[in-house]
Amino acid sequence: MNTLHEVRSKNDQLEVIMNRFGEEIKRLIFSFTKNWTVTEDLTQEVFVSVYLHLEGFREESQIKTWVYRIAINKSKDYLRSWAYRKMVITDSFTQEKDYLNEQPDILLVKNLENQQLFEQVMKLPLKYREVIILFYLKELSIEEVSEMLQLNTSTVKTRLKRGRDKLKNSFIVEGGNHDGIKA
């Protein structure tokens, strides 16, 4: 696989980045939005932004960290937007909260060993969900998660602990098996 330094044109650099991180970014954005249509749109926005700012990438961090940070920021911007709030209000009135239907795309995200765990992670508040997904699913270090989310490492550790505690409690309340969750 080509590295960015070996590729000369901006279009080719974008192609390398999209091939390397495209599916990961899509799943990451879905973990925020829980909506595949929005995820597709935001994924395109992320790569447009990467293309537009590629010359400005100063290589102070890894390209992966930079692209993830753009995706996280775009996702958070969407969650703060009027379009999202309007959709949430509409969903609460129409009772259409079944975002975990059996679409083929969903099966990629459901590739966790335990379906119950996935559902419980998706129910967590965003600040806990994002650190758990980045740390456990994306297997990033606490330092990498800290850099991507622009948080203190101690904040990341605290959110991981609280997120795990919330997962344990939800399994206990719902009668699920919580043996696989490490405290």
Backbone as ProteinMPNN parsed JSONL, in Angstrom:
{"seq_chain_A": "MNTLHEVRSKNDQLEVIMNRFGEEIKRLIFSFTKNWTVTEDLTQEVFVSVYLHLEGFREESQIKTWVYRIAINKSKDYLRSWAYRKMVITDSFTQEKDYLNEQPDILLVKNLENQQLFEQVMKLPLKYREVIILFYLKELSIEEVSEMLQLNTSTVKTRLKRGRDKLKNSFIVEGGNHDGIKA", "coords_chain_A": {"N_chain_A": [[0.847, -1.18, 0.0], [0.532, 2.212, -0.781], [2.292, 4.921, 0.773], [1.516, 8.17, 2.061], [3.593, 9.899, 1.496], [4.776, 8.833, -0.738], [2.998, 9.257, -2.749], [2.091, 11.525, -5.239], [0.09, 13.334, -6.327], [-2.681, 15.264, -5.144], [-5.231, 14.156, -5.414], [-4.6, 11.424, -5.602], [-3.485, 11.051, -3.089], [-5.739, 11.447, -1.482], [-7.246, 9.262, -2.327], [-5.699, 7.126, -1.33], [-5.963, 7.601, 1.422], [-8.75, 7.325, 1.722], [-9.096, 4.638, 0.962], [-7.65, 3.394, 2.953], [-8.852, 4.207, 5.39], [-11.6, 4.498, 5.052], [-13.867, 2.658, 5.582], [-13.565, 2.304, 8.352], [-13.945, 4.906, 9.276], [-16.57, 5.323, 8.493], [-17.937, 3.478, 10.15], [-17.234, 4.53, 12.617], [-18.487, 7.066, 12.555], [-21.142, 6.21, 12.38], [-21.425, 5.192, 14.937], [-21.828, 7.465, 16.375], [-24.057, 8.749, 15.155], [-26.05, 6.833, 14.638], [-27.514, 6.334, 12.361], [-27.739, 5.337, 9.108], [-28.06, 6.753, 6.697], [-27.412, 9.405, 7.328], [-24.84, 8.883, 8.183], [-23.55, 8.126, 5.784], [-23.635, 10.593, 4.409], [-22.152, 12.272, 6.17], [-19.704, 10.948, 6.118], [-18.865, 11.428, 3.51], [-18.601, 14.22, 3.736], [-16.484, 14.338, 5.555], [-14.321, 13.328, 4.023], [-14.257, 15.174, 1.964], [-13.507, 17.407, 3.422], [-10.989, 16.509, 4.31], [-9.682, 16.403, 1.84], [-9.749, 19.13, 1.103], [-8.144, 20.261, 3.054], [-5.724, 18.997, 2.976], [-3.172, 19.919, 2.243], [-2.622, 21.45, 4.421], [-2.105, 19.68, 6.439], [0.06, 19.043, 8.941], [1.54, 16.983, 9.833], [1.952, 16.683, 12.554], [0.681, 14.88, 13.996], [-0.413, 11.451, 13.59], [-1.7, 10.496, 10.38], [-4.03, 9.0, 10.566], [-5.037, 9.723, 13.093], [-5.593, 12.409, 12.607], [-7.579, 12.271, 10.579], [-9.557, 10.806, 11.945], [-10.131, 12.663, 13.968], [-11.29, 14.726, 12.479], [-13.578, 13.357, 11.598], [-14.856, 12.795, 14.045], [-15.334, 15.407, 14.963], [-17.044, 16.355, 12.905], [-19.19, 14.622, 13.32], [-19.994, 15.307, 15.922], [-20.686, 17.967, 15.461], [-22.893, 17.558, 13.823], [-24.624, 16.302, 15.666], [-25.172, 18.435, 17.284], [-26.675, 19.986, 15.667], [-29.585, 21.599, 14.201], [-31.009, 19.969, 12.453], [-30.566, 17.38, 13.423], [-31.666, 17.553, 16.032], [-34.319, 18.091, 15.382], [-34.97, 15.697, 14.092], [-34.767, 13.899, 16.247], [-36.836, 14.795, 17.901], [-39.024, 14.349, 16.205], [-38.815, 11.554, 15.922], [-39.387, 10.76, 18.542], [-42.068, 11.314, 18.709], [-43.188, 9.694, 16.745], [-42.399, 7.188, 17.432], [-40.347, 5.745, 16.173], [-37.841, 4.352, 16.781], [-36.249, 2.248, 16.104], [-33.377, 1.756, 15.278], [-31.684, -0.292, 14.969], [-32.202, -2.168, 12.926], [-32.261, -4.956, 10.601], [-30.48, -4.328, 8.373], [-28.118, -4.885, 5.736], [-25.785, -3.285, 5.975], [-25.714, -2.691, 8.673], [-24.907, -5.055, 9.788], [-22.134, -5.073, 9.604], [-21.346, -3.339, 11.637], [-22.419, -4.644, 13.792], [-20.628, -6.555, 14.396], [-19.649, -7.351, 16.83], [-18.706, -9.511, 19.517], [-20.771, -10.017, 21.267], [-24.089, -9.449, 20.952], [-25.873, -8.229, 22.72], [-24.163, -6.634, 24.24], [-23.282, -4.796, 22.312], [-25.691, -3.42, 21.784], [-26.133, -2.263, 24.276], [-23.887, -0.616, 24.51], [-24.432, 1.19, 22.468], [-26.531, 2.537, 23.599], [-25.425, 4.065, 25.549], [-24.578, 7.304, 26.936], [-23.186, 9.784, 24.752], [-20.566, 10.74, 25.468], [-19.442, 8.641, 26.911], [-19.822, 6.488, 25.204], [-18.257, 7.138, 22.935], [-15.558, 7.005, 23.883], [-15.396, 4.34, 24.688], [-15.866, 2.953, 22.283], [-13.705, 3.88, 20.696], [-11.517, 3.015, 22.25], [-11.921, 0.21, 22.795], [-13.145, -1.028, 20.457], [-11.83, 0.148, 18.246], [-9.336, -0.171, 19.151], [-7.498, 1.749, 20.104], [-4.933, 3.495, 21.883], [-5.058, 4.929, 25.196], [-3.828, 7.389, 25.132], [-3.986, 8.001, 22.38], [-6.772, 8.151, 22.055], [-7.252, 10.274, 23.743], [-5.894, 12.324, 22.363], [-7.375, 12.386, 19.95], [-9.947, 13.118, 20.816], [-9.385, 15.391, 22.056], [-9.018, 15.579, 24.85], [-8.023, 15.367, 28.299], [-5.841, 12.746, 29.395], [-6.551, 11.629, 31.823], [-9.25, 12.25, 31.93], [-10.222, 10.685, 29.858], [-9.673, 8.128, 30.918], [-11.357, 8.216, 33.167], [-13.881, 8.434, 31.921], [-13.921, 6.018, 30.542], [-13.983, 4.202, 32.693], [-16.401, 4.963, 33.96], [-18.165, 4.514, 31.857], [-17.881, 1.726, 31.518], [-18.884, 0.973, 34.023], [-21.538, 1.842, 33.778], [-22.352, 0.13, 31.725], [-22.116, -2.361, 33.025], [-24.051, -2.011, 35.04], [-26.356, -1.754, 33.47], [-26.514, -4.287, 32.381], [-26.941, -5.792, 34.67], [-29.398, -4.746, 35.567], [-31.053, -5.411, 33.382], [-30.822, -8.088, 33.455], [-28.845, -9.39, 32.062], [-25.863, -11.161, 31.02], [-22.868, -10.254, 32.416], [-20.267, -11.03, 32.454], [-18.23, -10.718, 30.577], [-17.404, -8.104, 30.704], [-14.908, -6.045, 31.715], [-13.942, -4.562, 34.698]], "CA_chain_A": [[0.0, 0.0, 0.0], [1.312, 3.443, -0.863], [2.212, 5.883, 1.866], [1.196, 9.493, 1.516], [4.806, 10.538, 0.997], [5.101, 8.271, -2.05], [1.968, 9.67, -3.705], [2.363, 12.92, -5.579], [-1.065, 14.208, -6.537], [-3.636, 15.395, -4.041], [-6.298, 13.167, -5.651], [-4.074, 10.115, -5.253], [-3.352, 11.019, -1.634], [-7.082, 11.243, -0.937], [-7.628, 7.879, -2.61], [-4.991, 6.279, -0.372], [-6.597, 7.817, 2.734], [-10.089, 6.731, 1.691], [-8.946, 3.175, 0.942], [-7.096, 2.944, 4.226], [-9.674, 4.534, 6.558], [-12.997, 4.737, 4.688], [-14.84, 1.839, 6.328], [-13.42, 2.612, 9.77], [-14.559, 6.217, 9.506], [-18.013, 5.127, 8.363], [-18.425, 2.825, 11.375], [-17.06, 5.488, 13.707], [-19.559, 8.07, 12.444], [-22.398, 5.546, 12.736], [-21.494, 5.055, 16.394], [-22.342, 8.738, 16.881], [-25.341, 9.16, 14.581], [-26.987, 5.712, 14.651], [-28.356, 6.499, 11.184], [-26.858, 5.061, 7.979], [-28.156, 7.814, 5.688], [-26.6, 10.511, 7.843], [-23.46, 8.4, 8.2], [-23.021, 8.236, 4.417], [-23.432, 12.022, 4.124], [-21.048, 12.79, 6.976], [-18.464, 10.336, 5.637], [-18.469, 12.221, 2.342], [-18.135, 15.521, 4.232], [-15.164, 14.147, 6.164], [-13.292, 13.184, 2.998], [-14.153, 16.47, 1.282], [-12.709, 18.228, 4.321], [-9.614, 16.011, 4.232], [-9.148, 16.844, 0.544], [-9.561, 20.578, 1.11], [-7.137, 20.669, 4.037], [-4.599, 18.072, 2.902], [-1.906, 20.668, 2.243], [-2.418, 22.001, 5.765], [-1.751, 18.627, 7.387], [1.446, 19.342, 9.312], [2.157, 15.745, 10.29], [2.244, 16.723, 13.982], [0.079, 13.645, 14.489], [-0.555, 10.473, 12.509], [-2.8, 10.803, 9.462], [-5.215, 8.344, 11.102], [-5.537, 10.572, 14.176], [-6.124, 13.618, 11.998], [-8.838, 11.934, 9.895], [-10.517, 10.472, 12.999], [-10.539, 13.896, 14.641], [-12.234, 15.394, 11.572], [-14.83, 12.582, 11.635], [-15.483, 13.014, 15.357], [-15.849, 16.783, 14.994], [-18.218, 16.429, 12.013], [-20.278, 13.894, 13.986], [-20.469, 16.136, 17.046], [-21.38, 19.122, 14.872], [-24.212, 17.087, 13.392], [-25.459, 16.053, 16.846], [-25.575, 19.746, 17.83], [-27.399, 20.712, 14.629], [-31.037, 21.633, 14.234], [-31.512, 18.805, 11.71], [-30.554, 16.226, 14.333], [-32.653, 17.77, 17.117], [-35.635, 17.95, 14.776], [-35.172, 14.275, 13.861], [-34.993, 13.26, 17.545], [-38.185, 15.163, 18.33], [-39.943, 13.625, 15.33], [-38.755, 10.139, 16.287], [-40.054, 10.509, 19.816], [-43.507, 11.351, 18.476], [-43.623, 8.603, 15.869], [-41.932, 5.929, 18.012], [-39.522, 5.03, 15.201], [-36.497, 4.335, 17.335], [-35.622, 0.976, 15.807], [-32.235, 1.996, 14.402], [-30.879, -1.517, 14.881], [-32.862, -3.149, 12.06], [-31.34, -5.927, 10.015], [-29.917, -3.944, 7.089], [-26.792, -5.485, 5.555], [-24.735, -2.399, 6.485], [-25.696, -2.794, 10.126], [-24.201, -6.27, 10.169], [-20.724, -4.741, 9.792], [-21.176, -2.736, 12.95], [-22.825, -5.634, 14.784], [-19.619, -7.592, 14.439], [-19.152, -7.549, 18.185], [-18.953, -10.885, 19.952], [-21.998, -10.13, 22.026], [-25.073, -8.5, 20.447], [-26.396, -7.462, 23.848], [-23.173, -5.628, 24.594], [-23.356, -3.752, 21.289], [-26.899, -2.623, 22.012], [-25.948, -1.466, 25.49], [-22.909, 0.431, 24.204], [-25.101, 2.21, 21.652], [-27.458, 3.278, 24.465], [-24.665, 4.92, 26.459], [-24.409, 8.709, 26.532], [-22.133, 9.951, 23.756], [-19.22, 10.91, 26.015], [-18.944, 7.325, 27.3], [-19.853, 5.632, 24.009], [-17.147, 7.425, 22.035], [-14.284, 6.494, 24.393], [-15.449, 2.878, 24.676], [-15.701, 2.51, 20.895], [-12.341, 4.142, 20.237], [-10.559, 2.219, 23.02], [-12.108, -1.23, 22.664], [-13.391, -1.478, 19.085], [-10.766, 0.628, 17.356], [-8.102, -0.576, 19.812], [-6.577, 2.868, 20.231], [-4.432, 3.678, 23.245], [-5.684, 6.038, 25.921], [-3.2, 8.612, 24.621], [-4.559, 8.294, 21.054], [-8.157, 8.589, 22.276], [-7.121, 11.607, 24.331], [-5.527, 13.248, 21.293], [-8.483, 12.503, 18.999], [-11.085, 13.811, 21.413], [-8.839, 16.592, 22.674], [-9.319, 15.478, 26.268], [-6.965, 14.905, 29.176], [-5.827, 11.287, 29.525], [-7.303, 11.266, 33.034], [-10.67, 12.341, 31.576], [-10.506, 9.488, 29.066], [-9.705, 7.006, 31.856], [-12.571, 8.342, 33.977], [-15.037, 8.112, 31.082], [-13.892, 4.577, 30.303], [-14.448, 3.533, 33.914], [-17.83, 5.234, 34.148], [-18.877, 3.814, 30.786], [-17.923, 0.308, 31.889], [-19.805, 0.837, 35.158], [-22.899, 1.959, 33.243], [-22.632, -1.115, 31.008], [-22.346, -3.401, 34.039], [-25.35, -1.76, 35.668], [-27.442, -2.037, 32.524], [-26.625, -5.74, 32.277], [-27.54, -6.28, 35.916], [-30.809, -4.329, 35.562], [-31.78, -6.15, 32.347], [-30.647, -9.511, 33.683], [-27.909, -9.961, 31.109], [-24.597, -11.682, 31.513], [-21.869, -9.205, 32.333], [-18.957, -11.617, 32.738], [-17.227, -10.274, 29.611], [-17.063, -6.695, 30.883], [-13.875, -5.919, 32.741], [-14.022, -3.309, 35.457]], "C_chain_A": [[0.892, 1.242, 0.0], [1.194, 4.243, 0.418], [1.946, 7.241, 1.243], [2.419, 10.18, 0.929], [5.165, 10.065, -0.41], [4.154, 8.753, -3.141], [2.115, 11.16, -3.964], [1.116, 13.792, -5.669], [-2.004, 14.176, -5.331], [-4.77, 14.371, -4.179], [-5.843, 11.761, -5.262], [-3.902, 9.975, -3.742], [-4.712, 10.763, -0.985], [-7.531, 9.807, -1.154], [-6.962, 6.908, -1.63], [-5.651, 6.389, 1.002], [-7.971, 7.16, 2.774], [-10.015, 5.205, 1.704], [-8.507, 2.654, 2.305], [-8.085, 3.11, 5.377], [-11.164, 4.65, 6.286], [-14.016, 3.972, 5.514], [-14.767, 2.108, 7.824], [-14.125, 3.921, 10.116], [-16.079, 6.088, 9.445], [-18.588, 4.499, 9.635], [-18.301, 3.749, 12.582], [-18.193, 6.522, 13.7], [-20.897, 7.448, 12.812], [-22.534, 5.411, 14.249], [-21.982, 6.344, 17.052], [-23.79, 8.954, 16.438], [-26.434, 8.107, 14.672], [-27.956, 5.762, 13.463], [-27.462, 6.354, 9.948], [-26.916, 6.142, 6.906], [-27.287, 8.998, 6.089], [-25.121, 10.12, 7.83], [-22.823, 8.524, 6.821], [-22.712, 9.696, 4.075], [-22.233, 12.579, 4.883], [-19.704, 12.202, 6.541], [-17.957, 11.089, 4.412], [-17.926, 13.582, 2.771], [-16.734, 15.417, 4.83], [-14.093, 14.106, 5.076], [-13.183, 14.418, 2.108], [-13.278, 17.397, 2.116], [-11.24, 17.807, 4.315], [-8.968, 16.513, 2.947], [-8.82, 18.339, 0.569], [-8.418, 21.027, 2.016], [-5.881, 19.801, 4.006], [-3.256, 18.804, 2.917], [-1.585, 21.216, 3.624], [-2.065, 20.959, 6.803], [-0.265, 18.731, 7.666], [2.206, 18.123, 9.827], [2.638, 15.832, 11.73], [1.639, 15.495, 14.664], [0.025, 12.673, 13.318], [-1.741, 10.874, 11.639], [-4.102, 10.203, 9.976], [-5.852, 9.203, 12.197], [-6.205, 11.818, 13.608], [-7.484, 13.359, 11.336], [-9.915, 11.576, 10.918], [-11.026, 11.731, 13.69], [-11.533, 14.669, 13.778], [-13.586, 14.689, 11.632], [-15.573, 12.803, 12.947], [-16.079, 14.409, 15.423], [-17.071, 16.95, 14.097], [-19.421, 15.752, 12.664], [-20.86, 14.72, 15.128], [-21.199, 17.38, 16.54], [-22.787, 18.724, 14.434], [-25.134, 16.904, 14.596], [-25.904, 17.354, 17.52], [-26.486, 20.506, 16.871], [-28.918, 20.663, 14.827], [-31.62, 20.406, 13.53], [-31.575, 17.577, 12.619], [-31.609, 16.389, 15.42], [-34.066, 17.611, 16.586], [-35.963, 16.473, 14.549], [-35.473, 13.554, 15.177], [-36.396, 13.556, 18.045], [-39.218, 14.399, 17.508], [-39.981, 12.144, 15.693], [-39.493, 9.862, 17.587], [-41.576, 10.545, 19.658], [-43.995, 10.151, 17.664], [-43.185, 7.226, 16.357], [-41.125, 5.098, 17.031], [-38.074, 5.008, 15.673], [-35.76, 3.048, 17.029], [-34.489, 1.164, 14.809], [-31.376, 0.754, 14.249], [-31.576, -2.575, 14.031], [-31.817, -3.975, 11.323], [-30.876, -5.559, 8.6], [-28.535, -4.571, 6.951], [-25.665, -4.612, 6.114], [-24.603, -2.503, 8.001], [-24.889, -4.002, 10.567], [-22.701, -6.031, 10.346], [-20.466, -4.212, 11.192], [-21.492, -3.742, 14.054], [-21.801, -6.746, 14.959], [-18.942, -7.681, 15.807], [-19.484, -8.97, 18.615], [-20.317, -11.031, 20.613], [-22.986, -9.052, 21.574], [-25.648, -7.637, 21.57], [-25.444, -6.339, 24.228], [-23.204, -4.478, 23.596], [-24.55, -2.833, 21.529], [-26.751, -1.734, 23.234], [-24.932, -0.341, 25.273], [-23.576, 1.55, 23.426], [-26.092, 3.043, 22.455], [-26.731, 4.221, 25.42], [-24.7, 6.376, 26.002], [-23.16, 8.839, 25.658], [-20.744, 10.012, 24.372], [-18.619, 9.589, 26.492], [-18.844, 6.404, 26.087], [-18.616, 5.87, 23.14], [-15.819, 6.891, 22.572], [-14.265, 4.971, 24.397], [-15.241, 2.35, 23.264], [-14.27, 2.718, 20.415], [-11.329, 3.242, 20.944], [-10.699, 0.729, 22.741], [-12.305, -1.698, 21.22], [-12.261, -1.085, 18.15], [-9.382, 0.329, 17.921], [-7.053, 0.531, 19.818], [-6.12, 2.969, 21.679], [-5.173, 4.846, 23.898], [-5.115, 7.362, 25.422], [-3.769, 8.996, 23.254], [-6.001, 8.781, 21.179], [-8.141, 10.012, 22.816], [-6.82, 12.651, 23.259], [-6.689, 13.466, 20.322], [-9.639, 13.329, 19.539], [-10.682, 15.126, 22.068], [-9.256, 16.689, 24.139], [-8.052, 15.082, 27.013], [-6.99, 13.388, 29.239], [-6.603, 10.847, 30.762], [-8.807, 11.33, 32.781], [-11.084, 11.114, 30.776], [-10.615, 8.274, 29.978], [-10.976, 7.032, 32.702], [-13.804, 7.963, 33.166], [-15.079, 6.626, 30.745], [-14.435, 3.826, 31.513], [-15.939, 3.733, 34.109], [-18.67, 4.548, 33.075], [-18.99, 2.33, 31.072], [-18.889, 0.073, 33.037], [-21.255, 0.915, 34.693], [-23.289, 0.692, 32.478], [-22.928, -2.245, 31.989], [-23.726, -3.24, 34.664], [-26.501, -2.078, 34.729], [-27.614, -3.538, 32.34], [-27.272, -6.327, 33.52], [-29.027, -5.972, 35.94], [-31.61, -5.158, 34.572], [-31.568, -7.662, 32.454], [-29.688, -10.174, 32.72], [-26.663, -10.486, 31.788], [-23.545, -10.6, 31.345], [-20.477, -9.726, 32.637], [-17.872, -11.079, 31.804], [-16.79, -8.839, 29.772], [-16.081, -6.591, 32.019], [-13.995, -4.557, 33.411], [-12.701, -2.596, 35.478]], "O_chain_A": [[1.894, 1.293, 0.713], [0.149, 4.253, 1.069], [2.13, 7.433, 0.041], [2.305, 10.952, -0.023], [5.782, 10.8, -1.182], [4.474, 8.666, -4.326], [2.247, 11.956, -3.034], [1.103, 14.896, -5.125], [-2.091, 13.183, -4.609], [-5.215, 13.791, -3.189], [-6.604, 10.998, -4.666], [-4.145, 8.907, -3.181], [-4.825, 9.963, -0.055], [-8.131, 9.201, -0.266], [-7.603, 5.969, -1.158], [-5.873, 5.377, 1.668], [-8.317, 6.507, 3.759], [-10.801, 4.556, 2.395], [-8.95, 1.594, 2.748], [-8.157, 2.248, 6.253], [-11.931, 4.881, 7.221], [-14.929, 4.569, 6.084], [-15.797, 2.137, 8.497], [-14.816, 4.018, 11.13], [-16.788, 6.68, 10.258], [-19.618, 4.949, 10.137], [-19.161, 3.749, 13.463], [-18.782, 6.806, 14.743], [-21.707, 8.084, 13.486], [-23.639, 5.505, 14.783], [-22.494, 6.312, 18.171], [-24.646, 9.302, 17.251], [-27.614, 8.443, 14.773], [-29.087, 5.285, 13.559], [-26.538, 7.143, 9.754], [-25.902, 6.417, 6.265], [-26.523, 9.523, 5.281], [-24.259, 10.936, 7.504], [-21.684, 8.976, 6.701], [-21.656, 9.998, 3.519], [-21.397, 13.275, 4.307], [-18.682, 12.885, 6.592], [-16.761, 11.356, 4.292], [-16.917, 14.048, 2.242], [-15.901, 16.302, 4.634], [-13.067, 14.776, 5.193], [-12.117, 14.679, 1.551], [-12.411, 18.089, 1.582], [-10.35, 18.657, 4.315], [-7.834, 16.993, 2.965], [-7.755, 18.76, 0.117], [-7.796, 22.059, 1.768], [-5.063, 19.868, 4.923], [-2.307, 18.339, 3.548], [-0.42, 21.423, 3.962], [-1.753, 21.309, 7.941], [0.566, 18.54, 6.779], [3.371, 18.223, 10.21], [3.596, 15.16, 12.11], [2.039, 15.123, 15.768], [0.374, 13.026, 12.191], [-2.675, 11.52, 12.114], [-5.162, 10.815, 9.845], [-7.069, 9.384, 12.217], [-7.264, 12.231, 14.08], [-8.423, 14.135, 11.512], [-11.063, 11.997, 10.778], [-12.22, 11.851, 13.965], [-12.513, 15.208, 14.294], [-14.625, 15.345, 11.707], [-16.792, 12.979, 12.95], [-17.206, 14.58, 15.888], [-18.034, 17.613, 14.483], [-20.543, 16.252, 12.572], [-22.079, 14.816, 15.275], [-22.205, 17.796, 17.115], [-23.748, 19.464, 14.647], [-26.297, 17.305, 14.552], [-26.9, 17.37, 18.243], [-27.013, 21.561, 17.225], [-29.446, 19.799, 15.527], [-32.631, 19.864, 13.978], [-32.547, 16.823, 12.575], [-32.364, 15.457, 15.695], [-34.923, 17.052, 17.269], [-37.092, 16.042, 14.782], [-36.345, 12.687, 15.215], [-37.074, 12.665, 18.558], [-40.18, 13.863, 18.059], [-41.055, 11.546, 15.763], [-40.155, 8.832, 17.716], [-42.29, 9.872, 20.402], [-45.1, 9.658, 17.885], [-43.554, 6.211, 15.767], [-41.207, 3.87, 17.051], [-37.193, 5.581, 15.032], [-34.729, 2.778, 17.645], [-34.607, 0.786, 13.643], [-30.427, 0.758, 13.465], [-31.547, -3.757, 14.375], [-30.62, -3.705, 11.424], [-30.883, -6.415, 7.715], [-27.848, -4.77, 7.954], [-24.696, -5.133, 6.666], [-23.501, -2.411, 8.542], [-24.251, -3.968, 11.619], [-22.06, -6.709, 11.149], [-19.494, -4.589, 11.846], [-20.895, -3.694, 15.13], [-22.081, -7.76, 15.597], [-17.772, -8.055, 15.899], [-20.445, -9.561, 18.122], [-20.942, -12.087, 20.512], [-22.743, -7.866, 21.792], [-25.88, -6.443, 21.379], [-25.875, -5.219, 24.504], [-23.159, -3.312, 23.99], [-24.422, -1.609, 21.48], [-27.193, -0.585, 23.23], [-25.102, 0.76, 25.797], [-23.322, 2.726, 23.686], [-26.456, 4.142, 22.037], [-27.358, 5.084, 26.033], [-24.837, 6.648, 24.81], [-22.199, 8.086, 25.818], [-19.82, 9.391, 23.847], [-17.398, 9.435, 26.476], [-17.893, 5.632, 25.962], [-17.999, 4.918, 22.663], [-15.019, 6.371, 21.794], [-13.224, 4.368, 24.136], [-14.503, 1.382, 23.076], [-13.688, 1.829, 19.795], [-10.388, 2.758, 20.316], [-9.704, 0.054, 22.477], [-11.683, -2.676, 20.805], [-11.792, -1.899, 17.355], [-8.373, 0.549, 17.251], [-5.872, 0.285, 19.569], [-6.842, 2.571, 22.593], [-5.828, 5.641, 23.223], [-5.844, 8.347, 25.304], [-4.008, 10.175, 22.992], [-6.404, 9.716, 20.487], [-8.932, 10.853, 22.389], [-7.415, 13.728, 23.247], [-6.957, 14.598, 19.918], [-10.236, 14.133, 18.823], [-11.524, 15.873, 22.566], [-9.765, 17.709, 24.604], [-7.123, 14.53, 26.425], [-8.063, 12.793, 29.146], [-7.246, 9.798, 30.746], [-9.562, 10.545, 33.356], [-12.165, 10.565, 30.987], [-11.541, 7.475, 29.837], [-11.598, 5.994, 32.928], [-14.677, 7.25, 33.661], [-16.159, 6.039, 30.67], [-15.255, 2.918, 31.369], [-16.663, 2.779, 34.392], [-19.762, 4.057, 33.358], [-20.053, 1.735, 30.896], [-19.631, -0.909, 33.035], [-22.102, 0.151, 35.155], [-24.428, 0.234, 32.575], [-23.882, -3.0, 31.802], [-24.476, -4.207, 34.8], [-27.519, -2.62, 35.159], [-28.735, -4.016, 32.161], [-28.066, -7.263, 33.426], [-29.834, -6.833, 36.293], [-32.73, -5.569, 34.878], [-32.079, -8.424, 31.634], [-29.708, -11.396, 32.572], [-26.446, -10.276, 32.982], [-23.355, -10.084, 30.244], [-19.599, -8.96, 33.035], [-16.71, -10.992, 32.202], [-15.897, -8.385, 29.057], [-16.369, -6.992, 33.147], [-14.134, -3.532, 32.743], [-12.587, -1.524, 36.073]]}, "name": "protein", "num_of_chains": 1, "seq": "MNTLHEVRSKNDQLEVIMNRFGEEIKRLIFSFTKNWTVTEDLTQEVFVSVYLHLEGFREESQIKTWVYRIAINKSKDYLRSWAYRKMVITDSFTQEKDYLNEQPDILLVKNLENQQLFEQVMKLPLKYREVIILFYLKELSIEEVSEMLQLNTSTVKTRLKRGRDKLKNSFIVEGGNHDGIKA"}
